[in-house]
Amino acid sequence: QSALTQPPSVSGSPGQSVTISCTGTSSDIGSYNRVSWYQQPPGTAPKLMIYEVSNRPSGVPDRFSGSKSGNTASLTISGLQAEDEADYYCSSYTSSSTYVFGAGTKVTVL
Amino acid sequence: EAQLVESGGGLVQPGGSLRLSCAASGFTFSGFYMHWVRQAPGQGLIWVSDINGDGSYTSYGDSVKGRFTISRDNAKNTLYLQMNSLRVDDTAVYYCARGGVVAATDLWGQGTLVTVSS
C-alpha cells in the first residue's frame, strides 16, 4: 500500500487560511469516507483533528475543517495561529481493511 | 482521565525479538479497537496493526505481516505487539492508539523507541 500524497510544506501568515491536500486512489480515499487528519508538533504524539472526512472531535477549534472530492481529501486551517505550526498527516481506510498515512505536511506560520 | 502508556522498547540486534506493551486506563478497554503506529526518526507515520475489542480480528500492514503479532489481555487492560525477525528498518518510535471514533484514533500514548542495530 503506497503512502497517500501530501505536499511537503505549506506556509501562511497569521490570520490567513492554508489548505493541505491528500491524494490517494480508488482503493482508499476514493472508496471510503474514512479520512482522518492528525496534528503532530515536534517531539509529541499525534493528535486527532478530523475524522470521517469532516468531523471534528470535541475540543478541536472550528478553524480546522475537512473535505473530500474523488480521490483527494483536504484539510483547511482558517485564521492561522502560531500554535498551528506542526506536521499534519492524513490517513485513510483501505480496501485491504488496513490504513494508510500520508507522508506528512509541515505547516509554517510566517 | 483516559491514558495509554507504552513500554518494552529498547535496543535489539537484527533478527531478534521484542514484545511491546501498552497499558490502558481511564476507559473501558475492551470496548475499543486498538492500533499500533510507528514513526522512524525524522520520518512520517506508518500504520502497523489493529485489533478489535475481543481480540477476534486483527489486521497488519504489508511491511510487518508474518513477523509481528498484535494481541490484547482485556483482564489486564493491556495491548501487546510481539515483534519477531526484526530488521534495521523496523527502528522507530512505536505508538499505541485507541480507535475511539470511526476509522480514526483519538487517544495516543507517548511512544516507545525500538532500535534495531548490531
CSV table of N, CA, C and O in Angstrom, one decimal, chain B:
chain,number,residue,atom,x,y,z
B,1,GLU,N,-9.1,10.1,33.9
B,1,GLU,CA,-8.6,10.6,32.6
B,1,GLU,C,-8.1,9.4,31.8
B,1,GLU,O,-7.3,8.6,32.3
B,2,ALA,N,-8.5,9.3,30.6
B,2,ALA,CA,-8.0,8.2,29.7
B,2,ALA,C,-6.6,8.3,29.4
B,2,ALA,O,-6.1,9.4,29.1
B,3,GLN,N,-5.8,7.2,29.4
B,3,GLN,CA,-4.4,7.3,29.2
B,3,GLN,C,-3.9,5.9,28.6
B,3,GLN,O,-4.4,4.9,28.9
B,4,LEU,N,-2.8,6.1,27.8
B,4,LEU,CA,-2.1,4.9,27.3
B,4,LEU,C,-0.7,5.1,27.5
B,4,LEU,O,-0.1,6.1,27.3
B,5,VAL,N,0.0,4.0,28.1
B,5,VAL,CA,1.4,4.1,28.4
B,5,VAL,C,2.1,2.9,27.8
B,5,VAL,O,1.8,1.7,28.2
B,6,GLU,N,3.0,3.1,26.8
B,6,GLU,CA,3.7,2.0,26.2
B,6,GLU,C,5.0,1.7,27.0
B,6,GLU,O,5.6,2.6,27.6
B,7,SER,N,5.5,0.5,26.8
B,7,SER,CA,6.7,0.1,27.4
B,7,SER,C,7.3,-1.1,26.6
B,7,SER,O,6.6,-1.7,25.8
B,8,GLY,N,8.5,-1.4,26.9
B,8,GLY,CA,9.1,-2.6,26.3
B,8,GLY,C,10.1,-2.3,25.1
B,8,GLY,O,10.8,-3.2,24.6
B,9,GLY,N,10.3,-1.0,24.8
B,9,GLY,CA,11.2,-0.7,23.7
B,9,GLY,C,12.6,-0.9,24.2
B,9,GLY,O,12.9,-1.0,25.4
B,10,GLY,N,13.6,-0.8,23.2
B,10,GLY,CA,15.0,-0.9,23.6
B,10,GLY,C,15.8,-1.2,22.4
B,10,GLY,O,15.3,-1.2,21.2
B,11,LEU,N,17.0,-1.6,22.6
B,11,LEU,CA,18.0,-2.0,21.6
B,11,LEU,C,18.0,-3.5,21.4
B,11,LEU,O,18.1,-4.3,22.3
B,12,VAL,N,17.8,-3.9,20.1
B,12,VAL,CA,17.8,-5.3,19.8
B,12,VAL,C,18.6,-5.5,18.5
B,12,VAL,O,18.6,-4.7,17.6
B,13,GLN,N,19.2,-6.7,18.4
B,13,GLN,CA,20.0,-7.0,17.2
B,13,GLN,C,19.1,-7.4,16.0
B,13,GLN,O,18.0,-8.0,16.2
B,14,PRO,N,19.5,-7.2,14.8
B,14,PRO,CA,18.8,-7.7,13.6
B,14,PRO,C,18.5,-9.2,13.8
B,14,PRO,O,19.4,-10.0,14.2
B,15,GLY,N,17.3,-9.6,13.5
B,15,GLY,CA,16.9,-11.0,13.6
B,15,GLY,C,16.3,-11.3,15.0
B,15,GLY,O,15.7,-12.4,15.2
B,16,GLY,N,16.4,-10.4,15.9
B,16,GLY,CA,15.9,-10.6,17.3
B,16,GLY,C,14.4,-10.4,17.4
B,16,GLY,O,13.7,-10.0,16.5
B,17,SER,N,14.0,-10.5,18.7
B,17,SER,CA,12.6,-10.3,19.0
B,17,SER,C,12.4,-9.3,20.2
B,17,SER,O,13.3,-9.1,21.0
B,18,LEU,N,11.2,-8.8,20.2
B,18,LEU,CA,10.9,-7.8,21.3
B,18,LEU,C,9.4,-7.8,21.4
B,18,LEU,O,8.6,-8.0,20.5
B,19,ARG,N,8.9,-7.6,22.7
B,19,ARG,CA,7.4,-7.5,22.9
B,19,ARG,C,7.2,-6.2,23.5
B,19,ARG,O,7.7,-5.9,24.6
B,20,LEU,N,6.3,-5.4,22.9
B,20,LEU,CA,5.9,-4.1,23.4
B,20,LEU,C,4.6,-4.3,24.1
B,20,LEU,O,3.7,-5.1,23.8
B,21,SER,N,4.4,-3.5,25.2
B,21,SER,CA,3.1,-3.5,25.9
B,21,SER,C,2.6,-2.1,25.9
B,21,SER,O,3.3,-1.1,25.8
B,22,CYS,N,1.2,-2.0,26.1
B,22,CYS,CA,0.6,-0.7,26.2
B,22,CYS,C,-0.5,-0.8,27.2
B,22,CYS,O,-1.5,-1.5,27.0
B,23,ALA,N,-0.3,-0.2,28.4
B,23,ALA,CA,-1.3,-0.2,29.5
B,23,ALA,C,-2.3,0.9,29.3
B,23,ALA,O,-1.9,2.1,29.2
B,24,ALA,N,-3.6,0.5,29.3
B,24,ALA,CA,-4.6,1.4,29.2
B,24,ALA,C,-5.3,1.7,30.5
B,24,ALA,O,-5.4,0.8,31.4
B,25,SER,N,-5.8,2.9,30.7
B,25,SER,CA,-6.5,3.2,32.0
B,25,SER,C,-7.5,4.4,31.7
B,25,SER,O,-7.3,5.1,30.7
B,26,GLY,N,-8.5,4.5,32.5
B,26,GLY,CA,-9.5,5.6,32.4
B,26,GLY,C,-10.6,5.4,31.4
B,26,GLY,O,-11.4,6.3,31.2
B,27,PHE,N,-10.7,4.2,30.8
B,27,PHE,CA,-11.8,3.9,29.9
B,27,PHE,C,-12.0,2.4,29.8
B,27,PHE,O,-11.1,1.7,30.3
B,28,THR,N,-13.1,2.0,29.2
B,28,THR,CA,-13.4,0.6,29.1
B,28,THR,C,-12.7,0.0,27.9
B,28,THR,O,-13.1,0.0,26.8
B,29,PHE,N,-11.5,-0.5,28.3
B,29,PHE,CA,-10.5,-1.0,27.3
B,29,PHE,C,-11.2,-2.0,26.3
B,29,PHE,O,-11.0,-1.9,25.1
B,30,SER,N,-11.9,-2.9,26.8
B,30,SER,CA,-12.5,-4.0,25.9
B,30,SER,C,-13.5,-3.5,24.9
B,30,SER,O,-13.8,-4.2,24.0
B,31,GLY,N,-13.9,-2.3,25.0
B,31,GLY,CA,-14.9,-1.7,24.1
B,31,GLY,C,-14.3,-1.1,22.9
B,31,GLY,O,-15.1,-0.6,22.0
B,32,PHE,N,-13.0,-1.1,22.7
B,32,PHE,CA,-12.4,-0.3,21.6
B,32,PHE,C,-11.4,-1.1,20.8
B,32,PHE,O,-10.7,-2.0,21.3
B,33,TYR,N,-11.4,-0.9,19.5
B,33,TYR,CA,-10.3,-1.3,18.6
B,33,TYR,C,-9.1,-0.6,19.2
B,33,TYR,O,-9.1,0.5,19.7
B,34,MET,N,-7.9,-1.3,19.0
B,34,MET,CA,-6.6,-0.7,19.4
B,34,MET,C,-5.7,-0.8,18.2
B,34,MET,O,-5.8,-1.8,17.4
B,35,HIS,N,-4.8,0.1,18.1
B,35,HIS,CA,-3.9,0.2,16.9
B,35,HIS,C,-2.4,0.3,17.4
B,35,HIS,O,-2.2,0.9,18.5
B,36,TRP,N,-1.5,-0.1,16.6
B,36,TRP,CA,-0.1,0.3,16.7
B,36,TRP,C,0.3,1.1,15.5
B,36,TRP,O,0.0,0.7,14.3
B,37,VAL,N,1.0,2.2,15.7
B,37,VAL,CA,1.5,3.0,14.6
B,37,VAL,C,3.0,3.3,14.9
B,37,VAL,O,3.3,3.5,16.1
B,38,ARG,N,3.8,3.3,13.9
B,38,ARG,CA,5.2,3.6,14.2
B,38,ARG,C,5.7,4.8,13.4
B,38,ARG,O,5.1,5.2,12.4
B,39,GLN,N,6.9,5.3,13.8
B,39,GLN,CA,7.4,6.5,13.2
B,39,GLN,C,9.0,6.4,13.3
B,39,GLN,O,9.5,6.6,14.4
B,40,ALA,N,9.6,6.2,12.2
B,40,ALA,CA,11.1,6.2,12.2
B,40,ALA,C,11.6,7.6,12.4
B,40,ALA,O,10.9,8.6,12.2
B,41,PRO,N,12.8,7.7,13.0
B,41,PRO,CA,13.4,9.0,13.3
B,41,PRO,C,13.3,10.0,12.1
B,41,PRO,O,13.8,9.7,11.0
B,42,GLY,N,12.7,11.1,12.3
B,42,GLY,CA,12.6,12.1,11.3
B,42,GLY,C,11.7,11.8,10.1
B,42,GLY,O,11.6,12.5,9.1
B,43,GLN,N,10.9,10.7,10.3
B,43,GLN,CA,10.0,10.3,9.2
B,43,GLN,C,8.6,10.4,9.5
B,43,GLN,O,8.2,10.9,10.6
B,44,GLY,N,7.7,9.9,8.6
B,44,GLY,CA,6.3,10.0,8.8
B,44,GLY,C,5.7,8.8,9.6
B,44,GLY,O,6.4,7.9,10.0
B,45,LEU,N,4.4,8.9,9.8
B,45,LEU,CA,3.6,7.8,10.5
B,45,LEU,C,3.4,6.7,9.6
B,45,LEU,O,3.0,6.9,8.4
B,46,ILE,N,3.5,5.5,10.1
B,46,ILE,CA,3.2,4.3,9.4
B,46,ILE,C,2.3,3.4,10.2
B,46,ILE,O,2.6,3.1,11.4
B,47,TRP,N,1.1,3.1,9.7
B,47,TRP,CA,0.2,2.2,10.4
B,47,TRP,C,0.8,0.7,10.4
B,47,TRP,O,1.2,0.2,9.4
B,48,VAL,N,0.7,0.1,11.6
B,48,VAL,CA,1.3,-1.2,11.8
B,48,VAL,C,0.2,-2.3,11.8
B,48,VAL,O,0.3,-3.3,11.1
B,49,SER,N,-0.7,-2.1,12.8
B,49,SER,CA,-1.7,-3.2,13.0
B,49,SER,C,-2.8,-2.7,13.8
B,49,SER,O,-2.8,-1.7,14.5
B,50,ASP,N,-4.0,-3.4,13.8
B,50,ASP,CA,-5.1,-3.2,14.7
B,50,ASP,C,-5.7,-4.5,15.1
B,50,ASP,O,-5.5,-5.5,14.5
B,51,ILE,N,-6.5,-4.3,16.2
B,51,ILE,CA,-7.2,-5.5,16.8
B,51,ILE,C,-8.6,-5.0,17.3
B,51,ILE,O,-8.7,-3.9,17.8
B,52,ASN,N,-9.6,-5.9,17.2
B,52,ASN,CA,-10.9,-5.4,17.7
B,52,ASN,C,-11.0,-5.7,19.2
B,52,ASN,O,-10.1,-6.2,19.8
B,53,GLY,N,-12.2,-5.3,19.7
B,53,GLY,CA,-12.3,-5.3,21.2
B,53,GLY,C,-12.1,-6.6,21.9
B,53,GLY,O,-11.6,-6.7,23.0
B,54,ASP,N,-12.6,-7.7,21.3
B,54,ASP,CA,-12.4,-9.0,22.0
B,54,ASP,C,-11.2,-9.8,21.4
B,54,ASP,O,-11.1,-11.0,21.8
B,55,GLY,N,-10.5,-9.2,20.5
B,55,GLY,CA,-9.3,-9.9,20.0
B,55,GLY,C,-9.5,-10.9,18.9
B,55,GLY,O,-8.6,-11.6,18.5
B,56,SER,N,-10.7,-11.0,18.4
B,56,SER,CA,-11.0,-12.0,17.4
B,56,SER,C,-10.7,-11.6,16.0
B,56,SER,O,-10.7,-12.4,15.1
B,57,TYR,N,-10.4,-10.3,15.8
B,57,TYR,CA,-10.0,-9.8,14.5
B,57,TYR,C,-8.7,-9.0,14.6
B,57,TYR,O,-8.6,-8.1,15.4
B,58,THR,N,-7.8,-9.3,13.7
B,58,THR,CA,-6.5,-8.5,13.6
B,58,THR,C,-6.2,-8.2,12.1
B,58,THR,O,-6.7,-8.9,11.2
B,59,SER,N,-5.5,-7.1,11.9
B,59,SER,CA,-5.0,-6.7,10.6
B,59,SER,C,-3.6,-6.2,10.7
B,59,SER,O,-3.3,-5.6,11.7
B,60,TYR,N,-2.8,-6.3,9.6
B,60,TYR,CA,-1.4,-5.9,9.6
B,60,TYR,C,-1.1,-5.2,8.3
B,60,TYR,O,-1.6,-5.4,7.2
B,61,GLY,N,-0.1,-4.2,8.5
B,61,GLY,CA,0.5,-3.6,7.3
B,61,GLY,C,1.4,-4.6,6.6
B,61,GLY,O,1.9,-5.5,7.2
B,62,ASP,N,1.6,-4.3,5.3
B,62,ASP,CA,2.4,-5.3,4.5
B,62,ASP,C,3.8,-5.4,5.0
B,62,ASP,O,4.4,-6.5,5.0
B,63,SER,N,4.4,-4.4,5.6
B,63,SER,CA,5.8,-4.4,6.0
B,63,SER,C,6.1,-5.3,7.2
B,63,SER,O,7.2,-5.6,7.5
B,64,VAL,N,5.0,-5.6,8.0
B,64,VAL,CA,5.2,-6.4,9.2
B,64,VAL,C,4.4,-7.7,9.2
B,64,VAL,O,4.6,-8.5,10.1
B,65,LYS,N,3.6,-7.9,8.2
B,65,LYS,CA,2.8,-9.1,8.1
B,65,LYS,C,3.7,-10.4,8.1
B,65,LYS,O,4.7,-10.5,7.4
B,66,GLY,N,3.3,-11.3,9.0
B,66,GLY,CA,4.1,-12.6,9.1
B,66,GLY,C,5.2,-12.5,10.2
B,66,GLY,O,5.8,-13.5,10.5
B,67,ARG,N,5.6,-11.3,10.6
B,67,ARG,CA,6.6,-11.1,11.6
B,67,ARG,C,6.1,-10.5,12.9
B,67,ARG,O,6.7,-10.8,14.0
B,68,PHE,N,5.1,-9.7,12.9
B,68,PHE,CA,4.6,-9.1,14.1
B,68,PHE,C,3.2,-9.7,14.4
B,68,PHE,O,2.4,-10.1,13.5
B,69,THR,N,2.9,-9.7,15.7
B,69,THR,CA,1.6,-10.2,16.1
B,69,THR,C,1.0,-9.3,17.2
B,69,THR,O,1.7,-9.0,18.2
B,70,ILE,N,-0.2,-8.8,16.9
B,70,ILE,CA,-0.9,-8.0,17.9
B,70,ILE,C,-1.8,-8.8,18.7
B,70,ILE,O,-2.4,-9.8,18.2
B,71,SER,N,-1.9,-8.5,20.0
B,71,SER,CA,-2.8,-9.2,20.9
B,71,SER,C,-3.2,-8.3,22.0
B,71,SER,O,-2.7,-7.2,22.2
B,72,ARG,N,-4.2,-8.8,22.8
B,72,ARG,CA,-4.6,-8.0,24.0
B,72,ARG,C,-5.1,-8.9,25.1
B,72,ARG,O,-5.5,-10.0,24.8
B,73,ASP,N,-5.0,-8.4,26.3
B,73,ASP,CA,-5.5,-9.0,27.5
B,73,ASP,C,-6.5,-8.1,28.2
B,73,ASP,O,-6.0,-7.1,28.8
B,74,ASN,N,-7.7,-8.2,27.9
B,74,ASN,CA,-8.7,-7.3,28.4
B,74,ASN,C,-8.8,-7.3,30.0
B,74,ASN,O,-9.2,-6.4,30.6
B,75,ALA,N,-8.5,-8.5,30.6
B,75,ALA,CA,-8.5,-8.5,32.0
B,75,ALA,C,-7.4,-7.6,32.6
B,75,ALA,O,-7.5,-7.2,33.8
B,76,LYS,N,-6.3,-7.5,31.9
B,76,LYS,CA,-5.2,-6.6,32.3
B,76,LYS,C,-5.2,-5.2,31.7
B,76,LYS,O,-4.3,-4.5,31.9
B,77,ASN,N,-6.2,-5.0,30.9
B,77,ASN,CA,-6.3,-3.7,30.1
B,77,ASN,C,-4.9,-3.4,29.4
B,77,ASN,O,-4.4,-2.2,29.5
B,78,THR,N,-4.4,-4.4,28.7
B,78,THR,CA,-3.1,-4.2,28.1
B,78,THR,C,-3.1,-4.7,26.7
B,78,THR,O,-3.7,-5.8,26.4
B,79,LEU,N,-2.5,-4.0,25.8
B,79,LEU,CA,-2.3,-4.3,24.4
B,79,LEU,C,-0.9,-4.7,24.2
B,79,LEU,O,0.0,-4.1,24.9
B,80,TYR,N,-0.6,-5.6,23.3
B,80,TYR,CA,0.7,-6.1,23.1
B,80,TYR,C,1.1,-6.1,21.6
B,80,TYR,O,0.2,-6.1,20.7
B,81,LEU,N,2.4,-6.0,21.3
B,81,LEU,CA,2.9,-6.2,19.9
B,81,LEU,C,4.1,-7.1,20.0
B,81,LEU,O,5.1,-6.6,20.5
B,82,GLN,N,4.0,-8.3,19.6
B,82,GLN,CA,5.2,-9.2,19.5
B,82,GLN,C,5.8,-9.0,18.2
B,82,GLN,O,5.2,-9.2,17.2
B,83,MET,N,7.1,-8.7,18.2
B,83,MET,CA,7.9,-8.4,17.0
B,83,MET,C,9.0,-9.4,16.9
B,83,MET,O,9.9,-9.4,17.7
B,84,ASN,N,9.0,-10.2,15.8
B,84,ASN,CA,10.0,-11.2,15.6
B,84,ASN,C,10.7,-10.8,14.3
B,84,ASN,O,10.3,-10.0,13.5
B,85,SER,N,11.9,-11.5,14.1
B,85,SER,CA,12.7,-11.3,12.8
B,85,SER,C,12.9,-9.8,12.6
B,85,SER,O,12.7,-9.3,11.4
B,86,LEU,N,13.3,-9.1,13.6
B,86,LEU,CA,13.4,-7.6,13.5
B,86,LEU,C,14.5,-7.2,12.5
B,86,LEU,O,15.5,-7.9,12.4
B,87,ARG,N,14.2,-6.2,11.8
B,87,ARG,CA,15.2,-5.6,10.8
B,87,ARG,C,15.6,-4.2,11.1
B,87,ARG,O,14.9,-3.5,11.9
B,88,VAL,N,16.7,-3.8,10.6
B,88,VAL,CA,17.1,-2.4,10.8
B,88,VAL,C,16.1,-1.4,10.5
B,88,VAL,O,15.9,-0.4,11.3
B,89,ASP,N,15.3,-1.6,9.5
B,89,ASP,CA,14.3,-0.6,9.1
B,89,ASP,C,13.0,-0.7,10.0
B,89,ASP,O,12.0,0.0,9.7
B,90,ASP,N,13.0,-1.6,11.0
B,90,ASP,CA,11.9,-1.5,12.0
B,90,ASP,C,12.2,-0.5,13.1
B,90,ASP,O,11.4,-0.3,13.9
B,91,THR,N,13.4,0.1,13.0
B,91,THR,CA,13.7,1.1,14.0
B,91,THR,C,12.8,2.3,14.0
B,91,THR,O,12.6,2.9,12.9
B,92,ALA,N,12.1,2.6,15.1
B,92,ALA,CA,11.1,3.6,15.1
B,92,ALA,C,10.6,3.8,16.5
B,92,ALA,O,10.8,3.0,17.4
B,93,VAL,N,9.9,4.9,16.7
B,93,VAL,CA,9.0,5.0,17.9
B,93,VAL,C,7.7,4.3,17.6
B,93,VAL,O,7.1,4.6,16.6
B,94,TYR,N,7.3,3.5,18.5
B,94,TYR,CA,6.0,2.7,18.3
B,94,TYR,C,5.0,3.3,19.3
B,94,TYR,O,5.2,3.4,20.5
B,95,TYR,N,3.9,3.8,18.7
B,95,TYR,CA,2.8,4.3,19.5
B,95,TYR,C,1.6,3.3,19.5
B,95,TYR,O,1.3,2.7,18.5
B,96,CYS,N,1.0,3.2,20.6
B,96,CYS,CA,-0.3,2.5,20.6
B,96,CYS,C,-1.4,3.6,20.6
B,96,CYS,O,-1.2,4.7,21.1
B,97,ALA,N,-2.5,3.3,20.1
B,97,ALA,CA,-3.6,4.3,19.9
B,97,ALA,C,-5.0,3.6,20.0
B,97,ALA,O,-5.1,2.5,19.5
B,98,ARG,N,-5.9,4.4,20.5
B,98,ARG,CA,-7.3,3.9,20.7
B,98,ARG,C,-8.1,4.2,19.4
B,98,ARG,O,-8.1,5.4,19.0
B,99,GLY,N,-8.8,3.2,18.9
B,99,GLY,CA,-9.8,3.5,17.8
B,99,GLY,C,-11.1,4.0,18.4
B,99,GLY,O,-12.1,3.3,18.3
B,100,GLY,N,-11.1,5.2,18.9
B,100,GLY,CA,-12.3,5.7,19.6
B,100,GLY,C,-13.4,6.3,18.7
B,100,GLY,O,-14.5,6.4,19.2
B,101,VAL,N,-13.1,6.6,17.5
B,101,VAL,CA,-14.1,7.0,16.5
B,101,VAL,C,-13.9,6.2,15.3
B,101,VAL,O,-13.0,5.5,15.1
B,102,VAL,N,-14.9,6.3,14.3
B,102,VAL,CA,-14.9,5.5,13.1
B,102,VAL,C,-13.6,5.7,12.3
B,102,VAL,O,-13.3,6.9,12.0
B,103,ALA,N,-12.9,4.7,12.2
B,103,ALA,CA,-11.7,4.7,11.3
B,103,ALA,C,-10.7,5.7,11.7
B,103,ALA,O,-10.0,6.3,10.8
B,104,ALA,N,-10.5,6.0,12.9
B,104,ALA,CA,-9.5,7.0,13.4
B,104,ALA,C,-9.2,6.7,14.9
B,104,ALA,O,-9.9,6.0,15.6
B,105,THR,N,-8.0,7.3,15.3
B,105,THR,CA,-7.5,7.0,16.6
B,105,THR,C,-7.5,8.3,17.4
B,105,THR,O,-6.8,9.3,17.0
B,106,ASP,N,-8.3,8.3,18.5
B,106,ASP,CA,-8.5,9.5,19.2
B,106,ASP,C,-7.7,9.7,20.5
B,106,ASP,O,-7.8,10.7,21.2
B,107,LEU,N,-6.9,8.7,20.9
B,107,LEU,CA,-6.1,8.7,22.1
B,107,LEU,C,-4.8,8.0,21.8
B,107,LEU,O,-4.8,6.8,21.3
B,108,TRP,N,-3.7,8.6,22.0
B,108,TRP,CA,-2.3,8.1,21.7
B,108,TRP,C,-1.5,8.0,23.0
B,108,TRP,O,-1.6,8.9,23.9
B,109,GLY,N,-0.6,7.0,23.0
B,109,GLY,CA,0.4,7.0,24.1
B,109,GLY,C,1.6,7.9,23.7
B,109,GLY,O,1.6,8.6,22.7
B,110,GLN,N,2.6,7.9,24.6
B,110,GLN,CA,3.7,8.8,24.3
B,110,GLN,C,4.8,8.1,23.5
B,110,GLN,O,5.7,8.8,23.0
B,111,GLY,N,4.6,6.8,23.2
B,111,GLY,CA,5.5,6.1,22.3
B,111,GLY,C,6.7,5.4,23.1
B,111,GLY,O,7.1,5.9,24.2
B,112,THR,N,7.2,4.4,22.5
B,112,THR,CA,8.4,3.7,23.0
B,112,THR,C,9.3,3.4,21.8
B,112,THR,O,8.9,3.0,20.8
B,113,LEU,N,10.6,3.7,22.0
B,113,LEU,CA,11.6,3.6,21.0
B,113,LEU,C,12.2,2.2,20.8
B,113,LEU,O,12.6,1.7,21.8
B,114,VAL,N,12.1,1.7,19.6
B,114,VAL,CA,12.7,0.4,19.3
B,114,VAL,C,13.9,0.7,18.3
B,114,VAL,O,13.7,1.3,17.3
B,115,THR,N,15.1,0.3,18.7
B,115,THR,CA,16.2,0.4,17.9
B,115,THR,C,16.8,-0.9,17.5
B,115,THR,O,17.1,-1.7,18.4
B,116,VAL,N,16.8,-1.2,16.2
B,116,VAL,CA,17.4,-2.5,15.7
B,116,VAL,C,18.7,-2.2,15.1
B,116,VAL,O,18.8,-1.5,14.0
B,117,SER,N,19.8,-2.7,15.7
B,117,SER,CA,21.1,-2.4,15.3
B,117,SER,C,22.1,-3.5,15.8
B,117,SER,O,21.9,-4.0,16.9
B,118,SER,N,23.1,-3.7,15.1
B,118,SER,CA,24.2,-4.7,15.5
B,118,SER,C,25.3,-3.9,16.2
B,118,SER,O,26.2,-4.5,16.7
